[in-house]
Short mmCIF file of C-alpha atoms in Angstrom, two decimals:
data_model
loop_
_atom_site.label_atom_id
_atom_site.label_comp_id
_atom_site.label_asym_id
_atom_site.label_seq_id
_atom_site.Cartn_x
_atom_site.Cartn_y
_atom_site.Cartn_z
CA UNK A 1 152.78 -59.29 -71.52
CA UNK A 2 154.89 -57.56 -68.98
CA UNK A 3 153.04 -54.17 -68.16
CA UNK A 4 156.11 -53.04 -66.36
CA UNK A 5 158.78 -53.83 -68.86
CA UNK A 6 156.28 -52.41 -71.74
CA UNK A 7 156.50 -49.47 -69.73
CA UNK A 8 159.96 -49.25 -69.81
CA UNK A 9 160.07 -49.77 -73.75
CA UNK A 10 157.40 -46.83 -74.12
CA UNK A 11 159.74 -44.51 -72.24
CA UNK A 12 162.66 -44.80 -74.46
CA UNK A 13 160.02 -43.65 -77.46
CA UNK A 14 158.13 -40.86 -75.24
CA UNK A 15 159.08 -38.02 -74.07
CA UNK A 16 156.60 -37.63 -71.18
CA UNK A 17 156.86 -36.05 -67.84
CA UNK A 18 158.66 -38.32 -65.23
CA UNK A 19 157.07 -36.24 -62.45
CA UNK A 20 153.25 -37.08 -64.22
CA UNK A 21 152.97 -41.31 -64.59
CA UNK A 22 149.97 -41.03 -66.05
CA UNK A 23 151.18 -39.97 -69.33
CA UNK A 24 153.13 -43.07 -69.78
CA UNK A 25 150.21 -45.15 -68.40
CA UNK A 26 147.81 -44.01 -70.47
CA UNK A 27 150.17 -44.78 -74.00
CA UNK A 28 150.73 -48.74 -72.48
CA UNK A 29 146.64 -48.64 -72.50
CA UNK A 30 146.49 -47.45 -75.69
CA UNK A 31 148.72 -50.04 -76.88
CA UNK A 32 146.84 -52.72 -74.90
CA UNK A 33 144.14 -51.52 -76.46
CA UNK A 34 145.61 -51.84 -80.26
CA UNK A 35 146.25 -55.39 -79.50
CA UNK A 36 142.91 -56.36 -78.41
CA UNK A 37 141.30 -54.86 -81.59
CA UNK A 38 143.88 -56.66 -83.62
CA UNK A 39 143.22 -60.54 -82.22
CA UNK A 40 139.42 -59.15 -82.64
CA UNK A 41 139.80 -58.33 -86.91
CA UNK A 42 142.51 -61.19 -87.47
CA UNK A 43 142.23 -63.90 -84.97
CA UNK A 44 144.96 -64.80 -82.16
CA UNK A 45 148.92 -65.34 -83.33
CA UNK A 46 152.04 -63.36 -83.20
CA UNK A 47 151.45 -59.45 -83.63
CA UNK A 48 154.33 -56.99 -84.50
CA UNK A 49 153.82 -53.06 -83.98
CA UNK A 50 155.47 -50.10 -85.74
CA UNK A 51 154.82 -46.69 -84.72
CA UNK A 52 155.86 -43.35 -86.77
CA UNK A 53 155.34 -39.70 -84.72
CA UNK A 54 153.63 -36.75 -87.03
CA UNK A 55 156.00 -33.54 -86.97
CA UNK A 56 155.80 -30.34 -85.74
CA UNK A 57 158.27 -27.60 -87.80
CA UNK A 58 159.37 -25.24 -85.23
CA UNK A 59 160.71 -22.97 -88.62
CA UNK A 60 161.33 -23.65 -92.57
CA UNK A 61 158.09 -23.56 -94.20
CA UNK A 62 158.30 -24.25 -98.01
CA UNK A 63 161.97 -24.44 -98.50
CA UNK A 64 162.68 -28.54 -98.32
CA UNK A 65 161.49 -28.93 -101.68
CA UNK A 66 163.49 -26.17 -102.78
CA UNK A 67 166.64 -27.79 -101.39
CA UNK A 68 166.89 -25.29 -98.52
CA UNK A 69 166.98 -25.53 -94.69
CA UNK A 70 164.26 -26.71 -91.80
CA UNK A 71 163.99 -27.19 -87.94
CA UNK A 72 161.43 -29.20 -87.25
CA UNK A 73 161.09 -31.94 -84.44
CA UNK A 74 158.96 -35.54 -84.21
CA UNK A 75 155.83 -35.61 -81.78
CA UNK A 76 154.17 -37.88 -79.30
CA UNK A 77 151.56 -37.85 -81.32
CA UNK A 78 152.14 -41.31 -83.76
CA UNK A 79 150.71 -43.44 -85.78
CA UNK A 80 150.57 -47.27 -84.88
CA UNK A 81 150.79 -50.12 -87.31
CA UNK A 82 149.96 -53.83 -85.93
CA UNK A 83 150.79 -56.31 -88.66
CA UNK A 84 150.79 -60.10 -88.98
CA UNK A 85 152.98 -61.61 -92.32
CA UNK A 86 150.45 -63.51 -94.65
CA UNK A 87 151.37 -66.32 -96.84
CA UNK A 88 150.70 -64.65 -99.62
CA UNK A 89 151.21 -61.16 -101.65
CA UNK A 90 148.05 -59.56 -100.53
CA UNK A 91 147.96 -56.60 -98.04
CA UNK A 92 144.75 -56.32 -96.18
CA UNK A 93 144.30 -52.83 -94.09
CA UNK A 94 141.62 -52.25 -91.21
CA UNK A 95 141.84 -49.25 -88.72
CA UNK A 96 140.50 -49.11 -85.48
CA UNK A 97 138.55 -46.29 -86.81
CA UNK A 98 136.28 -48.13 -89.27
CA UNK A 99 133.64 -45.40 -90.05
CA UNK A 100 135.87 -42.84 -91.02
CA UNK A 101 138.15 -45.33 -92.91
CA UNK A 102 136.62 -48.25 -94.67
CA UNK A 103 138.46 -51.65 -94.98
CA UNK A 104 140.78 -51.83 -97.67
CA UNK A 105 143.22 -54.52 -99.57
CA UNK A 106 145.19 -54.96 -102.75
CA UNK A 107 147.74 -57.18 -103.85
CA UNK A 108 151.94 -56.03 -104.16
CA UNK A 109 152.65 -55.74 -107.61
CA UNK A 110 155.12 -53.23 -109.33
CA UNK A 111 151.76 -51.31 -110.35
CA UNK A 112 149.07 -51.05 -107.90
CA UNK A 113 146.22 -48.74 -108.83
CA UNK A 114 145.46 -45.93 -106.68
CA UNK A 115 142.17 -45.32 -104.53
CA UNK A 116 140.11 -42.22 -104.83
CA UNK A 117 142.47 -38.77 -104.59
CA UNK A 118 142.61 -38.41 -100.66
CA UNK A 119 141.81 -42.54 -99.88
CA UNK A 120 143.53 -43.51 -96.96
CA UNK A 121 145.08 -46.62 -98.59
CA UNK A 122 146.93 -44.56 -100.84
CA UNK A 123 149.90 -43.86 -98.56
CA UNK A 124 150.35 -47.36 -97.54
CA UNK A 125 150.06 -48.48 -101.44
CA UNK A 126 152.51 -45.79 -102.01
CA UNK A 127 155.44 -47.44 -100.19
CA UNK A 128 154.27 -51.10 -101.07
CA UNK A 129 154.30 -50.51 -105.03
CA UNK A 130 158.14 -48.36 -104.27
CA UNK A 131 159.17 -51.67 -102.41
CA UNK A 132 158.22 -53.90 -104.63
CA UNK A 133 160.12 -52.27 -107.60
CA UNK A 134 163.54 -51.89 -105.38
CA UNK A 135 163.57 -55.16 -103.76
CA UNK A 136 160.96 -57.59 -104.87
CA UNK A 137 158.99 -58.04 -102.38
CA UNK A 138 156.47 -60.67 -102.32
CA UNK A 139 155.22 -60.90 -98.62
CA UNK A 140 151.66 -58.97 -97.36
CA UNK A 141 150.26 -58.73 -94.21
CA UNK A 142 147.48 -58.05 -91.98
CA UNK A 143 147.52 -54.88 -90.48
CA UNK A 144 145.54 -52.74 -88.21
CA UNK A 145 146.14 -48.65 -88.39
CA UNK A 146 145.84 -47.18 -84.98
CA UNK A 147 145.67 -43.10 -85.07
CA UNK A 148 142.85 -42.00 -83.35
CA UNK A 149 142.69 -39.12 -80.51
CA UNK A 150 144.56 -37.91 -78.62
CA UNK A 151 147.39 -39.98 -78.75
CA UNK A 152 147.08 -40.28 -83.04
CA UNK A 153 148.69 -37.61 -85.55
CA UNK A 154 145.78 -35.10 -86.31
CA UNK A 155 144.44 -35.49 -89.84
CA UNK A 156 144.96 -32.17 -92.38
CA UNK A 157 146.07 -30.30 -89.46
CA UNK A 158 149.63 -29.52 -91.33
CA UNK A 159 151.25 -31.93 -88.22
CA UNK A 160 152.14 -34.91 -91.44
CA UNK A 161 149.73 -37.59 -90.56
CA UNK A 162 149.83 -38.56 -94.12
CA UNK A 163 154.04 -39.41 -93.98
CA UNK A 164 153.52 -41.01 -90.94
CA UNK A 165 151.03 -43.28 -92.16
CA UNK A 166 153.86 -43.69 -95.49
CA UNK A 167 156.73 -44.25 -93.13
CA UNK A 168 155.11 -46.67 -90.81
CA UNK A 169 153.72 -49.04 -93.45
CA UNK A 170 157.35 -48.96 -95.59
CA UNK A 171 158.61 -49.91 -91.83
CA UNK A 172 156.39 -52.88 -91.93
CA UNK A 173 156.16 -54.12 -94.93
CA UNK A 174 160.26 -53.64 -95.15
CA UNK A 175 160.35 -55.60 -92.02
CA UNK A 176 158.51 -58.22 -92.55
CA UNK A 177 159.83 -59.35 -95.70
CA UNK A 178 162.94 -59.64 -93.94
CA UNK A 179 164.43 -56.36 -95.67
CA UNK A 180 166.63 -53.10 -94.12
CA UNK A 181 167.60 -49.79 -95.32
CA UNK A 182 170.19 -47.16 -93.35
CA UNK A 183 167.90 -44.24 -91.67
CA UNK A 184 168.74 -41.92 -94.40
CA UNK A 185 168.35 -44.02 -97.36
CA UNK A 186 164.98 -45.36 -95.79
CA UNK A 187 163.60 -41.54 -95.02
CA UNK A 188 164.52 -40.79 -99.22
CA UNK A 189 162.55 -43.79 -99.98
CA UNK A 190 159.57 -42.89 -98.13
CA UNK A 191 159.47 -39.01 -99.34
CA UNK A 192 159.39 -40.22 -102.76
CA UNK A 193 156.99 -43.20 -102.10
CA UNK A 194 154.45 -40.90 -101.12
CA UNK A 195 154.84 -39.19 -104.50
CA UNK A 196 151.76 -41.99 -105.59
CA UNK A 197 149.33 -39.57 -103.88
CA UNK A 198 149.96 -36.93 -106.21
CA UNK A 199 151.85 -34.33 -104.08
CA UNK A 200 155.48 -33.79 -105.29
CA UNK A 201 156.60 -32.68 -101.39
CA UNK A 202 160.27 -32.44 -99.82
CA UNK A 203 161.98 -34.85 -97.70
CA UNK A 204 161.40 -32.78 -94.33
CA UNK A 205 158.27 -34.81 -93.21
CA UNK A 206 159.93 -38.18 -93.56
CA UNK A 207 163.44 -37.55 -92.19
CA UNK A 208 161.50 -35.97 -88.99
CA UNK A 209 159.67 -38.98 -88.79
CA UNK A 210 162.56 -41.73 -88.83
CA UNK A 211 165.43 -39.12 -87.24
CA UNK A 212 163.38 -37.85 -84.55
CA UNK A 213 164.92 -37.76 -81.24
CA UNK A 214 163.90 -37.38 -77.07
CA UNK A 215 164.24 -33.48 -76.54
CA UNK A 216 165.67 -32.31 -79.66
CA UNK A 217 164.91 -30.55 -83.33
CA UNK A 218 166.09 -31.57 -86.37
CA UNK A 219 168.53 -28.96 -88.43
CA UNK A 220 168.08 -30.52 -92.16
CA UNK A 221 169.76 -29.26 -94.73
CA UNK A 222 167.32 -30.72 -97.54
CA UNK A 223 170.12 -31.03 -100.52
CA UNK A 224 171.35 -34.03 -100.78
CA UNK A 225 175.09 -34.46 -99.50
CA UNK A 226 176.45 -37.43 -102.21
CA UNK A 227 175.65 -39.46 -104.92
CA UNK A 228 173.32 -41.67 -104.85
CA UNK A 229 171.20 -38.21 -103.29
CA UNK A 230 170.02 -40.36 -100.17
CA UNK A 231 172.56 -38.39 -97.63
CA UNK A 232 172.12 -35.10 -95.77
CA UNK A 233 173.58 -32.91 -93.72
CA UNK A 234 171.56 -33.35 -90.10
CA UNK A 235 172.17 -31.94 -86.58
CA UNK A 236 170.00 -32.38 -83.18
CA UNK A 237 169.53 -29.07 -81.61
CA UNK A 238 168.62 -29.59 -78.06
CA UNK A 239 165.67 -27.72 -76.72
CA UNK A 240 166.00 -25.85 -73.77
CA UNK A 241 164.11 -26.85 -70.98
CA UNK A 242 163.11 -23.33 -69.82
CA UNK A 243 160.94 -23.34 -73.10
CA UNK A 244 158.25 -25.09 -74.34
CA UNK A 245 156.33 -25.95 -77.42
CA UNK A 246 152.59 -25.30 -78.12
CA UNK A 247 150.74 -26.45 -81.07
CA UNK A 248 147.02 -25.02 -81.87
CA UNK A 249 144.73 -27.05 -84.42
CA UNK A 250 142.75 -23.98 -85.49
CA UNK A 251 140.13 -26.53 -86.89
CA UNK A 252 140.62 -24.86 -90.57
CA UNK A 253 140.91 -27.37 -92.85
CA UNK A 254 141.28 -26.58 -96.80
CA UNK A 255 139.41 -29.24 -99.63
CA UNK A 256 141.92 -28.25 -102.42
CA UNK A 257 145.32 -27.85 -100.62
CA UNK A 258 147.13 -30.09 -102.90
CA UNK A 259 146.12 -28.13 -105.80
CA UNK A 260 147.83 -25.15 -103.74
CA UNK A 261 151.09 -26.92 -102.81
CA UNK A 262 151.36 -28.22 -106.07
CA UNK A 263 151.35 -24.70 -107.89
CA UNK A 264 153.75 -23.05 -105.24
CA UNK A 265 156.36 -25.59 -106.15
CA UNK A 266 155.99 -25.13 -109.72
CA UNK A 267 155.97 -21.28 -109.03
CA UNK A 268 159.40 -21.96 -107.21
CA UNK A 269 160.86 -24.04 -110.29
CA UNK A 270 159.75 -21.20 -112.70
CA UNK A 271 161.90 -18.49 -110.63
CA UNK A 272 165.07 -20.81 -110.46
CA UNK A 273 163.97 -21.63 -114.91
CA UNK A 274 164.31 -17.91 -115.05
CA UNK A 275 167.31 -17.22 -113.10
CA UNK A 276 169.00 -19.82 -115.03
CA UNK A 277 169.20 -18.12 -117.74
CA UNK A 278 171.97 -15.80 -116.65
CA UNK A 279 173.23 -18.08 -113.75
CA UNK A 280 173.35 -21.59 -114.90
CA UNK A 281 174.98 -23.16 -112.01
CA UNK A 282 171.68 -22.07 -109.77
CA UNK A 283 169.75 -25.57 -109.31
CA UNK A 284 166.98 -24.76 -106.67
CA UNK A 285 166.27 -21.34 -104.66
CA UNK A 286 168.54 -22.69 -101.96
CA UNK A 287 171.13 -20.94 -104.25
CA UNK A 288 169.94 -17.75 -104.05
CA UNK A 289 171.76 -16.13 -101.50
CA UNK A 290 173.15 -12.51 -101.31
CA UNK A 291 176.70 -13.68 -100.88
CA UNK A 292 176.64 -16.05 -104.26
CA UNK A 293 174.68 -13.52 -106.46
CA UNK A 294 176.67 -10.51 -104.98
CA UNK A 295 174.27 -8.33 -103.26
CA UNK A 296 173.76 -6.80 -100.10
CA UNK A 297 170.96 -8.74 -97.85
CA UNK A 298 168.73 -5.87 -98.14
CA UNK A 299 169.19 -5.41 -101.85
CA UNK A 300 166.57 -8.41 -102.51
CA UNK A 301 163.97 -6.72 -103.41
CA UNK A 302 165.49 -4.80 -105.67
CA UNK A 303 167.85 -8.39 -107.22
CA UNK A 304 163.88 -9.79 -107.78
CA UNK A 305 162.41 -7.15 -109.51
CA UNK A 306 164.81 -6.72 -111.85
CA UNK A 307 164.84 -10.43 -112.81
CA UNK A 308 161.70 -12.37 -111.96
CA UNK A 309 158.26 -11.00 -113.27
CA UNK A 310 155.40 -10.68 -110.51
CA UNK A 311 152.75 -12.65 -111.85
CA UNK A 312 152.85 -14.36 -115.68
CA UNK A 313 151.18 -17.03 -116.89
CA UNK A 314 151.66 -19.43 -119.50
CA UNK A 315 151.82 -16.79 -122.29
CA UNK A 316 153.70 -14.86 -120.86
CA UNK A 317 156.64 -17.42 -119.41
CA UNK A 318 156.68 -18.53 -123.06
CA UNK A 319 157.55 -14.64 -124.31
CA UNK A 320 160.25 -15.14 -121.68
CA UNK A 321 161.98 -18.05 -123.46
CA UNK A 322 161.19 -20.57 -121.31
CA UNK A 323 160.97 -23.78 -123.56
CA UNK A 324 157.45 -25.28 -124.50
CA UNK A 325 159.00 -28.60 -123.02
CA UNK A 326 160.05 -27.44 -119.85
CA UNK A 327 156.50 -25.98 -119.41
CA UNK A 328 154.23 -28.55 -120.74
CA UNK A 329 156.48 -30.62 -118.06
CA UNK A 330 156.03 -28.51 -115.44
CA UNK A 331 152.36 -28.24 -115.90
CA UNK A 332 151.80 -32.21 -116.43
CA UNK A 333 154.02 -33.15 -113.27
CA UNK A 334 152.01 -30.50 -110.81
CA UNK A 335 148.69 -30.81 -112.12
CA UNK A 336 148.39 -27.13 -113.34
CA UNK A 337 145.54 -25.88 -115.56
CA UNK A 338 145.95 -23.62 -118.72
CA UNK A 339 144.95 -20.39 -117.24
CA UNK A 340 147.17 -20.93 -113.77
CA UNK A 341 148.83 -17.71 -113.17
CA UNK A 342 152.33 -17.71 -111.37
CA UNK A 343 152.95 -14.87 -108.26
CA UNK A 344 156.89 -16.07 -108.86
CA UNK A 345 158.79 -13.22 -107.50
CA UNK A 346 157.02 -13.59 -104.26
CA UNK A 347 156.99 -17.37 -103.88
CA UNK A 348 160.74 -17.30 -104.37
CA UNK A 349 161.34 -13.95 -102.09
CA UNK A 350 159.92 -16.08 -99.22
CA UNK A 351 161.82 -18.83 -99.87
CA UNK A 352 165.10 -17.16 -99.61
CA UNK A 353 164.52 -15.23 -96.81
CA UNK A 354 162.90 -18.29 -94.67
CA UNK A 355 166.28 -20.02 -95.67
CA UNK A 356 168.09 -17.36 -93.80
CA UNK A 357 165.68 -17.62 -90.45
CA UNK A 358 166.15 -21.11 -90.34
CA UNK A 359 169.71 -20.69 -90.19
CA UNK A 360 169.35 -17.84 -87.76
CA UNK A 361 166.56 -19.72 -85.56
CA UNK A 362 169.01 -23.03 -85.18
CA UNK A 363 171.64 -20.42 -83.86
CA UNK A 364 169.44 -19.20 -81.56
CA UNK A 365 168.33 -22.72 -80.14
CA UNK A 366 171.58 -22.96 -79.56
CA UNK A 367 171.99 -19.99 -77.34
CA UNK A 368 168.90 -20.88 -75.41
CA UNK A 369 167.85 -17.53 -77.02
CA UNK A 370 163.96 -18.09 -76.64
CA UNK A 371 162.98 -14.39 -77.78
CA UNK A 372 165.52 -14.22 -80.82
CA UNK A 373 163.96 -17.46 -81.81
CA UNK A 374 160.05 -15.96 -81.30
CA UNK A 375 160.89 -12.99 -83.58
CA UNK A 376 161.91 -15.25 -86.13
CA UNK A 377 159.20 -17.17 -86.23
CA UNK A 378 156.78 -14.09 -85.97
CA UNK A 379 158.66 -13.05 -89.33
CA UNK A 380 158.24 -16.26 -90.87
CA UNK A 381 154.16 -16.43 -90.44
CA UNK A 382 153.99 -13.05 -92.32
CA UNK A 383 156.10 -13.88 -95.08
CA UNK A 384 153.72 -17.11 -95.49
CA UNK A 385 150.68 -14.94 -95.46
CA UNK A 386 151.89 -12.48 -97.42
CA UNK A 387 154.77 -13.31 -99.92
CA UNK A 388 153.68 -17.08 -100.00
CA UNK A 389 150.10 -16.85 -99.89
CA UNK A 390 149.80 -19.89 -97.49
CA UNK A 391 148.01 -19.07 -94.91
CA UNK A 392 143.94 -18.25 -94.22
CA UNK A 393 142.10 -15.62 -92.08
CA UNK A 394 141.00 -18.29 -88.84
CA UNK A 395 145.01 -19.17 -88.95
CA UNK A 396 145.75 -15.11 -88.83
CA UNK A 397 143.57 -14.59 -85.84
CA UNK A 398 145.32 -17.33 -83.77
CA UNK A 399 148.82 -16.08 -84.33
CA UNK A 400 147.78 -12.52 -83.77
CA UNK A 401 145.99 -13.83 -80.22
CA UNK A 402 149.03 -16.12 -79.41
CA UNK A 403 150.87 -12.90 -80.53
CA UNK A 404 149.54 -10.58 -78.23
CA UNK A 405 150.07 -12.32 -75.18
CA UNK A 406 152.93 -12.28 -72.97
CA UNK A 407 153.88 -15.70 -72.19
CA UNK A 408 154.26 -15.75 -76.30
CA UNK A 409 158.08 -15.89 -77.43
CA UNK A 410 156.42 -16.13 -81.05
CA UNK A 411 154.09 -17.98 -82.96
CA UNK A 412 153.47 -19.26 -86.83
CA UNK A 413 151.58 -21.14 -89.42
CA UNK A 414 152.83 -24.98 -89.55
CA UNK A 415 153.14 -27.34 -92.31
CA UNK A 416 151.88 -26.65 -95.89
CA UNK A 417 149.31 -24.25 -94.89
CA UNK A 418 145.75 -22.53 -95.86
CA UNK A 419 144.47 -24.07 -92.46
CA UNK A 420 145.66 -26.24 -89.67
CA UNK A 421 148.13 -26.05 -87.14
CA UNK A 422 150.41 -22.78 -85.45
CA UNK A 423 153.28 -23.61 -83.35
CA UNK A 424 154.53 -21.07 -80.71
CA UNK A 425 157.19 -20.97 -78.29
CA UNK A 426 156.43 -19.81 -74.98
CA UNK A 427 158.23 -19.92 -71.07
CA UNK A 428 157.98 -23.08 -69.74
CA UNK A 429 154.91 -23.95 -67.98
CA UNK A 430 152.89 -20.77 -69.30
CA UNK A 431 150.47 -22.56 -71.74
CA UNK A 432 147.88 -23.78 -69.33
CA UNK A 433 147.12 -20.27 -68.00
CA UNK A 434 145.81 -18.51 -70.60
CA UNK A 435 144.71 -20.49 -73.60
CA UNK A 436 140.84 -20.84 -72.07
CA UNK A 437 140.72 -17.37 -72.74
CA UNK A 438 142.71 -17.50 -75.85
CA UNK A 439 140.33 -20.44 -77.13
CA UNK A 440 136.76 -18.43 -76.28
CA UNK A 441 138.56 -14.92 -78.16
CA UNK A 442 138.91 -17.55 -80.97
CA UNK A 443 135.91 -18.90 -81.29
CA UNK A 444 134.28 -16.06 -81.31
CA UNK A 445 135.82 -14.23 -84.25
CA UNK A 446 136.05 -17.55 -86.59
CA UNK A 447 133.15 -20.10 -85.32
CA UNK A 448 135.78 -22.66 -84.64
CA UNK A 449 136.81 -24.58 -81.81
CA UNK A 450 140.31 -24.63 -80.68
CA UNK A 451 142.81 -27.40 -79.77
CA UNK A 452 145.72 -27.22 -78.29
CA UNK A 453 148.49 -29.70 -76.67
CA UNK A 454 151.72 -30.00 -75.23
CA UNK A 455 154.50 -30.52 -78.05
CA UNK A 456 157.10 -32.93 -76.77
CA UNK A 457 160.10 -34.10 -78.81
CA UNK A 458 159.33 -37.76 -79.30
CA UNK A 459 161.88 -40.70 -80.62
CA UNK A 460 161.21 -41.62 -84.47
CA UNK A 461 160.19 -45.05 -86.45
CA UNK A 462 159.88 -47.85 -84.03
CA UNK A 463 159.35 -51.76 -84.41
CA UNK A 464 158.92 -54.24 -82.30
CA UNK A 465 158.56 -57.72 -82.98
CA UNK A 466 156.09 -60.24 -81.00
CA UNK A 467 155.31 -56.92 -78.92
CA UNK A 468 153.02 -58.92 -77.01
CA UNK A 469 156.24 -60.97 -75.78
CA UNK A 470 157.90 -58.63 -74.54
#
């Protein structure tokens, strides 16, 4: 092993501070590191490693699924995969932290059976059971799962450790049985591998992960641009240096969020069932616009109320003529209980307005226009607390403190919500003299302890084979 050339390999993935070493340094000792505890669970041979960055979404909360529009950009912070090919078909998993994640293994079939809801194994089974039904494959492996602080992807913090750990072990496994998709067509396969777990998510998570590039977001248009639907319509925005990108773990996390995401994506596919049935051609929100329905922008309200109820349930969405097929459908594919009730008109007035920001907010990145860009995102964090119903009191308190401050372009809730992460945009070089003060203010209205780093556009999937080699 060549510490110098690794070096130079890391620095084509990372995009760390030339004027600060010690960045870089501290990845190649991490990755040292990796490889040690690798030999130690499987014994010496050839080792290849795959690494996937977590996301940060600078603005577009709730509106991939709904075919709409996102900005979001990879991170440093990845997970690591070390794997070994195995003889056979059988997949055995260790992670370097054992405590928190027991040893697992299964065999590749076309029909693997799911862990526990929540079991870390699920989201490489995922991917292995979707492989094996495309292509056939017939190969397992050995693998160690590296994503442990500070360098991992923070678990439940809304920052998509969960399609990181999907995309890195459809990397591997696709790799290793000798296999290859285009980016795009890979990044589709992965959002709908990690359908296993349960969640019926968008494709945002997954295209950050294998798109993501040095110093840039990702514009996304989230419908599909052809047929077969694995193309989209993508664009890296720079980001301007004289900004930079905080992200705050408020240390909120949620037991039942998939229960929650789950019924705000069947509340969004009861507003576009009920629009339907005087505009057939709408598909998904993303076609609710004031220019295709004919009114003015700040008629919305108004277009809403007089066509989507503010809160029905089932009883009442049946009165409505929605079909008993569509809903027993609806209610089997998200997991919904008899008595759910349905906030629709809200859930869909968010969606179409964050649509509009995003579109707005990539504009501004453009312009370098860091305060246009704050407001935006301001907007967007009350439209998920209020209209969407996504956020949680500890997350309010950190966007109003972030909020208040001057070096604060703008700040918002991040990823699916009720908990985790905010992002906020700030002058370059501000963060480090005021969050102290920011992080004791916090603490002492929630009980929590904050965390905050550095959020630095970082290169997508990786693999290297025989890293040790190189």
């Amino acid at each position: 092993m060549n510490p110098s050339h690794l070096t130079a390999v890391l620095q084509q993935v990372y995009d760390s501070d030339p004027a600060d070493p010690s960045l870089l340094q501290a990845q190649l000792s991490r990755y040292q590191e990796a490889l040690r505890a690798f030999r130690l669970a499987f014994g010496p041979g050839p080792v290849h490693v795959y690494r996937a960055p977590g996301r940060v979404n600078l603005i577009g909360e709730h509106t991939d699924y709904n075919h709409g529009f996102v900005l979001p950009m990879a991170l440093e912070k990845d997970i690591l995969l070390l794997a070994r090919p195995r003889a056979d078909s059988r997949v055995t998993l260790r992670n370097i932290e054992p405590a928190r994640f027991p040893d697992r293994s299964f065999t590749l079939s076309p029909s693997i059976p799911p862990g526990p809801v929540g079991d870390w194994a699920n989201y490489v089974k995922g991917p292995a059971q979707a492989l094996v039904r495309l292509l056939g494959i017939a190969r397992g492996m050995d693998a160690l799962v590296v994503g442990k602080a500070p360098f991992g992807v923070p678990i439940g913090a809304g920052l998509s450790s969960s399609s990181a750990l999907t995309v890195v072990s459809a990397m591997a496994l696709l790799d290793l049985n000798n296999g290859s998709m285009p980016p795009m067509e890979f990044a589709h396969f992965c959002a709908q591998a990690e359908w296993y777990v349960g969640t019926r998510g968008g494709v945002m998570d997954h295209f950050t992960s294998v798109l993501g590039r040095r110093g840039h977001a990702l514009f996304l248009d989230c419908r599909p641009a052809g047929v077969p639907p694995t193309q989209y319509r993508t664009e890296w925005v720079p980001l301007p240096p004289q900004y930079s990108i905080l992200v705050c773990d408020s240390g909120k996390r949620r037991a039942n969020t998939l229960s929650d995401y789950n019924v705000r994506v069947a509340e969004c596919k009861l507003g576009v069932a009920l629009l339907q049935r005087r505009w057939p051609a709408i598909t998904h929100l993303r076609d609710v616009t004031a220019e295709q329905m004919g009114f003015a922008p700040a008629e919305l309200d108004a277009f809403l109320a007089e066509h989507l109820p503010e809160e029905a349930d089932f009883a009442a969405l049946r009165q409505l003529d929605l079909s008993p097929a569509f809903l027993d459908g609806l209610a089997a594919d998200h997991r919904l209980t008899p008595t759910q009730t349905f906030r629709v008109r809200a859930r869909c007035r968010h969606v179409i307005r964050e649509n509009q920001r995003v579109i707005e907010s990539a504009d501004a990145l453009r312009a370098s226009d860091g305060r246009r860009f704050g407001r935006y995102m301001l907007e967007s964090h009350q439209s998920l607390r209020d209209d969407y119903e996504a956020s949680c009191a500890e997350v309010d308190v950190l966007v109003d403190l972030l909020a208040g401050r001057p070096e604060v372009l703008g700040a918002r809730l991040t990823g699916a919500g009720w908990g985790g992460c905010v992002v906020a945009l700030l002058d370059a070089g501000a963060e480090t003299g005021f969050m102290a003060e920011v992080a004791e203010t916090y603490k002492a209205r929630t009980g929590l302890a904050l965390e905050w780093f550095a959020g630095r556009a970082a290169a997508g999937v990786n693999g290297w084979k025989h890293f040790a080699e190189l």
